[in-house]
Backbone as CSV, one residue per row, in Angstrom:
resi,resn,N_x,N_y,N_z,CA_x,CA_y,CA_z,C_x,C_y,C_z
1,UNK,0.809,-1.361,0.111,0.069,0.008,-0.043,0.997,1.298,0.005
2,UNK,2.013,1.279,0.637,2.611,2.524,0.621,3.395,2.813,-0.426
3,UNK,3.930,1.649,-1.322,4.504,1.752,-2.414,3.248,2.305,-3.568
4,UNK,2.302,2.127,-3.390,1.235,2.390,-4.216,1.025,3.601,-4.126
5,UNK,0.712,4.305,-2.891,0.507,5.336,-2.602,1.730,6.385,-2.997
6,UNK,3.147,5.784,-2.856,4.046,6.726,-3.087,4.127,7.034,-4.542
7,UNK,3.895,5.903,-5.497,3.913,6.024,-6.990,2.751,7.002,-7.508
8,UNK,1.411,6.596,-6.949,0.370,7.464,-7.170,0.653,8.990,-6.957
9,UNK,1.183,9.193,-5.933,1.635,10.702,-5.512,2.498,11.321,-6.404
10,UNK,3.701,10.568,-6.671,4.616,11.173,-7.626,4.150,11.157,-8.862
11,UNK,3.140,10.126,-9.437,2.721,10.547,-11.110,2.102,11.712,-10.966
12,UNK,0.864,11.687,-9.891,-0.048,12.882,-10.151,0.636,14.232,-10.001
13,UNK,1.762,14.153,-9.013,2.352,15.601,-8.911,3.318,15.768,-10.026
14,UNK,4.021,14.767,-10.877,4.704,15.204,-11.848,3.845,15.710,-13.361
15,UNK,2.613,14.899,-12.969,1.856,15.672,-14.215,1.262,16.993,-13.977
16,UNK,0.658,17.209,-12.773,0.001,18.585,-12.405,1.543,19.843,-12.287
17,UNK,2.420,19.398,-11.612,3.381,20.127,-11.631,3.263,21.747,-11.073
18,UNK,2.709,21.583,-9.833,2.331,22.826,-9.066,3.015,23.973,-8.784
19,UNK,4.551,23.573,-9.009,5.399,24.623,-8.702,5.457,25.183,-10.078
20,UNK,5.410,24.458,-11.234,5.293,24.951,-12.463,4.104,25.796,-12.820
21,UNK,3.058,25.766,-12.222,1.776,26.205,-12.332,1.769,27.890,-11.565
22,UNK,2.724,28.158,-11.075,2.897,29.494,-10.298,3.058,30.638,-11.459
23,UNK,3.721,30.355,-12.505,3.952,31.838,-13.427,2.424,31.649,-14.051
24,UNK,1.521,30.606,-14.482,0.262,30.788,-14.801,-0.636,31.347,-13.892
25,UNK,-0.706,31.123,-12.646,-1.397,31.959,-11.597,-1.066,33.243,-11.610
26,UNK,0.154,33.807,-11.794,0.528,34.984,-11.757,0.007,35.570,-13.142
27,UNK,0.058,34.997,-14.061,-0.350,35.570,-15.326,-2.032,35.907,-15.267
28,UNK,-2.583,34.842,-14.919,-4.282,34.853,-14.939,-4.514,35.770,-13.913
29,UNK,-3.992,36.034,-12.637,-4.356,36.917,-11.760,-3.790,38.332,-12.002
30,UNK,-2.986,38.574,-12.987,-2.266,39.950,-13.183,-3.349,41.412,-12.987
31,UNK,-2.727,42.077,-12.189,-3.741,43.383,-11.882,-4.902,43.434,-11.113
32,UNK,-5.236,42.222,-10.584,-5.954,41.796,-9.634,-5.777,42.287,-8.102
33,UNK,-6.777,42.789,-7.153,-6.181,42.771,-5.856,-5.922,41.906,-5.149
34,UNK,-5.117,42.005,-3.922,-4.826,40.781,-3.344,-5.790,39.869,-2.679
35,UNK,-6.759,40.574,-2.587,-8.025,39.676,-1.704,-8.382,38.742,-2.779
36,UNK,-8.572,39.274,-4.026,-9.222,38.536,-5.078,-8.239,37.390,-5.498
37,UNK,-6.670,37.607,-5.340,-6.030,36.812,-5.788,-6.014,35.588,-4.754
38,UNK,-5.976,35.961,-3.389,-5.973,34.727,-2.567,-7.268,34.110,-2.783
39,UNK,-8.339,34.663,-2.998,-9.513,33.910,-3.068,-9.579,32.834,-4.372
40,UNK,-8.695,33.321,-5.227,-8.478,32.433,-6.432,-7.515,31.118,-6.238
41,UNK,-6.817,31.493,-5.486,-5.655,30.631,-5.191,-6.191,29.747,-4.124
42,UNK,-7.197,29.665,-3.502,-8.120,28.817,-2.668,-9.036,28.242,-3.202
43,UNK,-9.955,29.091,-4.467,-10.796,28.183,-4.807,-10.593,27.099,-6.194
44,UNK,-9.580,27.553,-6.898,-9.128,26.964,-8.237,-8.511,25.422,-7.711
45,UNK,-7.685,25.406,-6.644,-7.316,23.852,-6.363,-8.486,23.039,-5.966
46,UNK,-9.786,23.816,-5.235,-10.931,23.072,-4.771,-11.482,22.340,-5.724
47,UNK,-11.551,23.338,-6.870,-12.508,22.801,-8.099,-12.036,21.665,-8.680
48,UNK,-10.579,21.936,-9.010,-9.712,20.871,-9.427,-9.963,19.700,-8.665
49,UNK,-9.608,19.829,-7.350,-9.678,18.490,-7.062,-11.021,17.929,-6.744
50,UNK,-12.118,18.504,-6.876,-13.737,17.940,-6.732,-13.748,17.238,-8.030
51,UNK,-13.228,17.812,-9.343,-13.528,17.072,-10.397,-12.424,15.639,-10.584
52,UNK,-11.259,15.985,-10.132,-10.813,14.668,-10.063,-10.839,13.721,-9.376
53,UNK,-11.578,13.955,-8.059,-12.170,12.832,-7.046,-13.410,12.289,-7.908
54,UNK,-14.354,13.032,-8.164,-15.492,12.268,-9.143,-14.702,11.309,-10.182
55,UNK,-14.030,11.516,-10.916,-13.541,10.941,-11.878,-12.839,9.616,-11.265
56,UNK,-12.217,9.867,-9.972,-11.389,8.585,-9.396,-12.659,7.917,-8.822
57,UNK,-13.770,8.206,-8.255,-14.998,7.575,-8.159,-15.827,6.935,-9.111
58,UNK,-15.860,7.593,-10.236,-16.767,7.133,-11.506,-15.733,6.351,-12.398
59,UNK,-14.731,6.428,-12.219,-13.809,6.109,-13.459,-13.988,4.706,-13.853
60,UNK,-14.130,3.747,-13.003,-14.409,2.162,-13.294,-15.539,2.027,-14.144
61,UNK,-16.658,2.520,-13.489,-18.139,2.585,-14.184,-17.930,3.462,-15.484
62,UNK,-17.275,4.109,-15.475,-17.212,5.111,-16.863,-16.442,4.148,-17.871
63,UNK,-15.429,3.622,-17.769,-14.716,2.546,-18.644,-15.692,1.261,-18.853
64,UNK,-16.297,0.871,-18.020,-17.298,-0.232,-18.286,-18.201,0.224,-19.354
65,UNK,-18.759,1.329,-19.052,-20.248,2.051,-19.763,-19.504,2.144,-21.423
66,UNK,-18.059,2.368,-21.331,-17.836,2.439,-22.714,-17.030,1.364,-23.563
67,UNK,-17.169,0.704,-22.782,-16.489,-0.805,-23.439,-14.997,-0.708,-23.375
68,UNK,-14.358,0.030,-22.559,-13.005,0.108,-22.544,-12.330,-0.654,-21.689
69,UNK,-11.329,-1.552,-22.106,-10.544,-2.621,-21.123,-9.483,-1.747,-20.438
70,UNK,-9.106,-2.224,-19.310,-8.089,-1.373,-18.613,-6.518,-1.463,-19.177
71,UNK,-6.288,-2.581,-19.878,-5.080,-2.517,-20.801,-4.910,-1.497,-21.842
72,UNK,-6.203,-1.551,-22.452,-6.242,-0.460,-23.462,-6.138,0.763,-23.079
73,UNK,-6.613,1.347,-21.839,-6.508,2.475,-21.243,-5.183,3.002,-20.743
74,UNK,-4.558,1.716,-20.215,-2.886,2.113,-19.737,-2.391,2.429,-20.893
75,UNK,-2.461,1.822,-22.150,-1.401,2.187,-23.131,-1.907,3.326,-24.031
76,UNK,-2.712,3.827,-23.923,-3.731,5.207,-24.220,-3.211,6.218,-23.392
77,UNK,-3.351,6.051,-21.998,-3.228,6.957,-20.962,-1.619,7.160,-21.097
78,UNK,-0.917,5.957,-21.127,0.826,6.026,-21.150,0.880,7.075,-22.359
79,UNK,0.700,6.804,-23.317,0.990,7.692,-24.655,0.735,8.856,-24.497
80,UNK,-0.469,9.526,-23.895,-0.891,10.686,-23.521,-0.008,11.349,-22.662
81,UNK,0.507,10.657,-21.823,1.351,11.471,-20.703,2.716,11.417,-21.318
82,UNK,3.224,10.288,-22.251,4.298,10.886,-22.863,4.472,12.172,-23.493
83,UNK,3.383,12.366,-24.132,3.146,13.633,-24.995,3.207,14.782,-24.003
84,UNK,2.701,14.726,-22.811,2.981,15.824,-21.929,4.321,15.905,-21.410
85,UNK,4.927,14.764,-21.024,6.227,15.013,-20.899,7.155,15.672,-21.918
86,UNK,6.936,15.122,-23.521,7.903,15.577,-24.403,7.757,17.168,-24.274
87,UNK,6.538,17.655,-24.067,6.354,18.981,-23.969,7.115,19.718,-22.980
88,UNK,7.186,19.073,-21.924,7.927,19.623,-20.780,9.469,19.454,-20.921
89,UNK,9.844,18.614,-21.823,11.336,18.491,-21.656,11.817,19.335,-23.122
90,UNK,11.102,19.130,-24.009,11.657,19.865,-25.462,10.652,21.209,-25.685
91,UNK,9.673,21.443,-24.993,8.885,22.730,-25.248,8.819,23.724,-24.079
92,UNK,8.005,24.503,-24.050,8.195,25.489,-22.946,6.922,25.569,-21.972
93,UNK,6.781,24.429,-21.546,5.572,24.210,-20.674,5.016,25.380,-19.901
94,UNK,5.838,25.768,-18.912,5.387,26.891,-17.717,5.141,28.155,-18.477
95,UNK,5.856,28.355,-19.449,5.613,29.785,-19.970,4.372,29.732,-21.125
96,UNK,4.324,28.733,-21.665,3.092,28.289,-22.569,1.723,28.277,-21.735
97,UNK,1.775,27.921,-20.665,0.713,27.962,-19.690,0.624,29.303,-19.207
98,UNK,1.646,29.879,-18.860,1.521,31.335,-18.562,0.681,32.121,-19.651
99,UNK,1.018,32.195,-20.739,0.469,32.706,-22.081,-0.693,32.263,-22.184
100,UNK,-1.214,31.086,-22.053,-2.653,30.656,-21.991,-3.505,31.359,-21.059
101,UNK,-3.052,31.343,-19.723,-3.669,31.978,-18.734,-4.032,33.580,-19.170
102,UNK,-3.019,34.271,-19.613,-2.641,35.374,-19.945,-3.924,35.715,-20.738
103,UNK,-3.973,35.037,-21.886,-5.015,35.150,-23.127,-6.436,35.173,-22.555
104,UNK,-6.510,33.851,-21.352,-7.906,33.774,-21.238,-8.261,34.990,-20.145
105,UNK,-7.282,35.494,-19.474,-7.777,36.864,-18.653,-8.207,37.887,-19.712
106,UNK,-7.398,38.179,-20.640,-7.709,39.153,-21.618,-8.667,39.130,-22.252
107,UNK,-9.174,37.716,-22.542,-10.618,37.603,-23.127,-12.032,37.545,-22.033
108,UNK,-11.561,38.260,-20.986,-12.423,38.226,-19.807,-13.143,37.102,-19.409
109,UNK,-12.445,35.960,-19.007,-12.970,34.960,-18.595,-13.746,35.023,-17.574
110,UNK,-14.814,34.456,-17.122,-15.752,34.953,-15.813,-15.295,34.415,-15.019
111,UNK,-14.559,33.512,-14.750,-13.830,33.030,-13.524,-12.554,32.158,-13.693
112,UNK,-11.329,33.167,-13.717,-10.137,32.128,-13.850,-9.737,31.071,-12.974
113,UNK,-10.738,31.141,-11.765,-10.540,30.070,-10.725,-10.811,28.822,-11.471
114,UNK,-11.902,28.981,-12.486,-12.581,27.642,-13.235,-11.907,27.376,-14.394
115,UNK,-11.594,28.539,-15.278,-10.491,28.396,-16.546,-9.765,29.340,-16.648
116,UNK,-8.566,29.336,-16.683,-7.701,28.174,-17.062,-7.096,27.792,-15.952
117,UNK,-7.362,27.983,-14.778,-6.623,27.437,-13.681,-7.141,25.771,-13.051
118,UNK,-8.337,25.884,-12.865,-8.544,24.534,-12.535,-8.718,23.494,-13.870
119,UNK,-9.393,24.107,-14.811,-9.422,23.129,-16.079,-8.720,24.306,-16.915
120,UNK,-7.767,23.907,-18.159,-7.375,22.730,-17.879,-5.978,22.559,-17.247
121,UNK,-5.385,23.516,-16.523,-4.006,23.349,-15.828,-3.761,22.530,-15.000
122,UNK,-4.779,22.402,-13.902,-4.658,21.388,-12.813,-5.377,20.198,-13.363
123,UNK,-6.830,19.923,-13.656,-7.683,19.114,-13.871,-7.628,18.919,-15.498
124,UNK,-6.306,19.040,-16.176,-6.272,18.923,-17.652,-6.244,17.568,-17.860
125,UNK,-6.417,17.155,-19.157,-6.401,15.794,-19.929,-5.174,14.824,-19.290
126,UNK,-4.107,15.221,-19.029,-2.957,14.516,-18.262,-3.325,14.055,-16.843
127,UNK,-3.828,15.045,-15.916,-4.389,14.650,-14.544,-5.630,13.584,-14.799
128,UNK,-6.536,13.972,-15.980,-7.599,12.863,-15.808,-7.124,11.618,-16.152
129,UNK,-6.192,11.683,-17.329,-5.832,10.130,-17.656,-5.263,9.376,-16.419
130,UNK,-4.512,10.330,-15.984,-3.504,9.582,-14.846,-4.656,9.063,-13.610
131,UNK,-5.401,9.780,-13.201,-6.614,9.284,-12.287,-7.181,8.162,-12.675
132,UNK,-7.494,8.110,-14.097,-8.436,6.912,-14.303,-7.402,5.747,-14.523
133,UNK,-6.136,5.881,-14.901,-5.152,4.833,-14.879,-5.230,4.307,-13.231
134,UNK,-4.798,4.981,-12.490,-4.658,4.607,-10.959,-5.953,3.993,-10.679
135,UNK,-7.019,4.623,-11.083,-8.340,3.837,-10.539,-8.692,2.615,-11.256
136,UNK,-8.068,2.120,-12.249,-8.564,1.268,-13.211,-8.405,-0.130,-12.483
137,UNK,-7.516,-0.283,-11.782,-7.355,-1.526,-10.814,-7.633,-1.614,-9.289
138,UNK,-7.683,-0.162,-8.989,-7.858,0.127,-7.473,-9.231,-0.478,-6.853
139,UNK,-10.161,-0.438,-7.653,-11.424,-1.123,-6.866,-12.274,0.012,-5.956
140,UNK,-12.783,-0.575,-4.911,-13.511,0.647,-4.041,-12.909,0.514,-2.695
141,UNK,-11.916,-0.340,-2.623,-11.264,-0.147,-1.177,-10.111,0.525,-0.816
142,UNK,-9.420,0.241,-0.203,-8.272,1.074,0.396,-7.354,1.878,-0.672
143,UNK,-7.699,1.361,-1.541,-6.535,1.707,-2.900,-7.086,3.112,-3.200
144,UNK,-8.706,2.909,-3.465,-9.519,4.098,-3.930,-9.215,5.206,-2.874
145,UNK,-9.098,4.791,-1.581,-9.173,5.893,-0.639,-7.535,6.673,-0.681
146,UNK,-6.804,5.940,-1.228,-5.310,6.553,-1.092,-5.260,7.365,-2.486
147,UNK,-5.956,6.943,-3.360,-5.956,7.605,-4.745,-6.636,9.371,-4.405
148,UNK,-7.547,9.355,-3.756,-8.632,10.322,-3.387,-7.471,11.316,-2.425
149,UNK,-6.937,10.747,-1.273,-5.832,11.206,-0.538,-4.831,12.090,-1.374
150,UNK,-4.585,11.465,-2.234,-3.340,11.908,-3.283,-3.748,12.891,-4.121
151,UNK,-4.963,12.852,-4.769,-5.668,13.879,-5.272,-5.687,15.292,-4.131
152,UNK,-6.002,15.098,-3.269,-6.417,16.275,-2.434,-5.111,16.589,-1.885
153,UNK,-4.154,15.913,-1.697,-2.896,16.597,-1.222,-2.267,17.577,-2.383
154,UNK,-2.151,16.527,-3.668,-1.669,17.414,-4.807,-2.173,18.686,-5.155
155,UNK,-3.525,18.820,-5.237,-4.432,19.923,-4.978,-3.999,20.942,-3.937
156,UNK,-3.547,20.499,-2.840,-3.236,21.348,-1.431,-1.963,21.993,-1.727
157,UNK,-0.958,21.302,-2.444,0.285,21.787,-2.976,-0.052,22.644,-3.915
158,UNK,-0.760,22.611,-5.011,-1.298,23.593,-5.859,-1.581,24.905,-4.886
159,UNK,-2.591,25.023,-4.122,-2.871,26.125,-3.442,-1.928,26.740,-2.726
160,UNK,-0.842,25.728,-2.215,0.412,26.463,-1.519,1.162,27.410,-2.303
161,UNK,1.347,26.678,-3.852,2.162,27.294,-4.557,1.634,28.426,-5.275
162,UNK,0.189,28.441,-5.303,-0.594,29.690,-5.682,-0.192,30.772,-4.788
163,UNK,-0.534,30.374,-3.421,-0.373,31.556,-2.483,1.105,32.002,-2.386
164,UNK,1.983,31.531,-2.614,3.437,31.688,-2.466,3.774,31.934,-3.903
165,UNK,3.166,32.250,-5.108,3.592,32.219,-6.307,4.265,32.998,-6.847
166,UNK,4.170,34.379,-6.147,5.232,35.346,-6.568,6.699,35.218,-5.815
167,UNK,6.686,34.655,-4.416,8.139,34.175,-4.160,8.554,33.075,-5.121
168,UNK,7.922,31.939,-5.446,8.521,31.016,-6.346,8.934,31.515,-7.462
169,UNK,8.285,32.567,-8.270,8.512,33.140,-9.476,9.908,33.710,-9.379
170,UNK,10.044,34.687,-8.229,11.299,35.232,-8.312,12.411,34.672,-7.709
171,UNK,12.073,33.127,-7.053,13.428,32.255,-6.515,13.658,31.441,-7.601
172,UNK,12.965,30.894,-8.399,13.304,30.199,-9.589,13.936,30.936,-10.725
173,UNK,13.345,31.743,-10.991,13.587,32.685,-12.075,13.162,31.968,-13.630
174,UNK,13.655,32.470,-14.705,13.263,31.884,-16.026,14.164,30.487,-16.033
175,UNK,15.328,30.502,-16.023,16.349,29.364,-15.862,15.656,28.316,-14.914
176,UNK,15.488,28.572,-13.781,15.341,27.545,-12.745,13.830,26.937,-13.325
177,UNK,12.629,27.785,-13.456,11.610,26.969,-14.222,11.715,25.910,-15.493
178,UNK,12.546,26.529,-16.046,13.045,25.531,-17.369,13.566,24.336,-16.849
179,UNK,14.701,24.266,-16.122,15.245,23.373,-15.618,14.463,22.274,-14.943
180,UNK,13.671,23.049,-13.828,12.523,22.013,-13.077,11.432,21.363,-13.872
181,UNK,11.076,22.141,-15.175,10.056,21.414,-16.141,10.711,20.293,-16.760
182,UNK,11.926,20.408,-17.283,12.559,19.305,-17.795,13.148,17.966,-16.992
183,UNK,13.497,18.163,-15.924,13.600,17.302,-15.103,12.273,16.242,-14.564
184,UNK,11.089,17.343,-14.554,9.936,16.367,-14.179,9.675,16.008,-15.339
185,UNK,9.691,16.375,-16.518,9.194,15.813,-17.785,10.295,14.366,-17.919
186,UNK,11.329,14.571,-17.811,12.223,12.879,-17.616,11.311,12.081,-16.748
187,UNK,11.455,12.195,-15.510,10.608,11.366,-14.679,9.132,11.037,-15.127
188,UNK,8.590,12.153,-15.584,7.063,11.601,-16.127,7.272,10.524,-17.299
189,UNK,8.219,10.888,-18.180,8.340,9.982,-19.581,8.590,8.813,-19.042
190,UNK,9.203,8.504,-18.140,9.724,6.924,-17.513,8.343,6.476,-17.193
191,UNK,7.551,7.041,-16.307,6.419,6.626,-15.706,5.364,6.315,-17.025
192,UNK,5.466,6.975,-17.607,4.595,6.873,-18.692,4.596,5.566,-19.878
193,UNK,6.177,5.459,-19.974,6.506,4.252,-20.751,6.111,2.994,-19.808
194,UNK,6.245,2.905,-18.500,5.999,1.897,-17.579,4.568,1.431,-17.757
195,UNK,3.529,2.820,-17.696,2.100,2.348,-18.233,1.955,1.690,-19.359
196,UNK,2.358,1.912,-20.488,2.576,1.296,-21.773,3.024,-0.007,-21.461
197,UNK,3.991,-0.220,-21.077,4.485,-1.689,-20.547,3.520,-2.605,-20.097
198,UNK,2.954,-1.858,-18.780,2.141,-2.628,-18.220,0.865,-3.129,-18.844
199,UNK,0.308,-2.442,-19.877,-0.671,-2.396,-20.805,-0.376,-3.593,-21.675
200,UNK,0.478,-3.252,-22.228,1.078,-4.449,-23.372,1.230,-5.625,-22.429
201,UNK,1.672,-6.049,-21.539,1.966,-7.071,-20.716,0.613,-7.990,-20.210
202,UNK,-0.189,-6.996,-19.994,-1.631,-7.455,-19.737,-2.557,-8.111,-20.864
203,UNK,-2.148,-7.246,-22.219,-2.824,-7.668,-23.346,-2.179,-9.013,-23.696
204,UNK,-0.899,-9.224,-23.343,-0.556,-10.547,-23.830,-0.641,-11.942,-22.943
205,UNK,-0.556,-11.246,-21.911,-1.359,-12.129,-20.726,-2.888,-12.742,-20.971
206,UNK,-3.519,-12.219,-21.521,-4.822,-12.360,-21.862,-4.929,-12.996,-23.219
207,UNK,-4.251,-13.163,-23.777,-4.194,-13.858,-25.197,-4.260,-15.428,-24.843
208,UNK,-4.935,-16.130,-25.779,-4.598,-17.616,-25.449,-3.501,-18.180,-25.925
């Protein structure tokens, strides 16, 4: 259980990347009063956590309704996560997210806590795929409770990073953000490949 909890936490943490979202938060809340920024910093992670918890609870049911096997989703989810890791390593993910947040603000998004911070930056395709992958074989026992606790923990870390966003941005600087993004991207790439390997192994084991 401890290994499962640690693996789930590290995987979701790498996907969401709370520290890397600090520039996006600053861009989305630029020019807003400090009181409004604090409200958004508290609200956005709560919304994202709610979305991911619902997905973790309904994930198995959703896969069954769609007729999707766990191995197929492991392979597809692993490939999707690999795409996210590729962007983190060879792209400019933190600054791209900041630009997207800035664009959403300039277009007068009604509530930046919902979009773009909660969706798609925290509860985006990568986080949703990861949550579904983790709950695929978890059932409704202790492992599911661990996944929900992991989701809440990662979102609380996002909340802490948002509250401390100005300090984080100044401390890391552009170079620090780039280095952090690429290191986390490498780790996420390894996790995504492991998901694909597990899915292929499960398919081979099911063959006559």
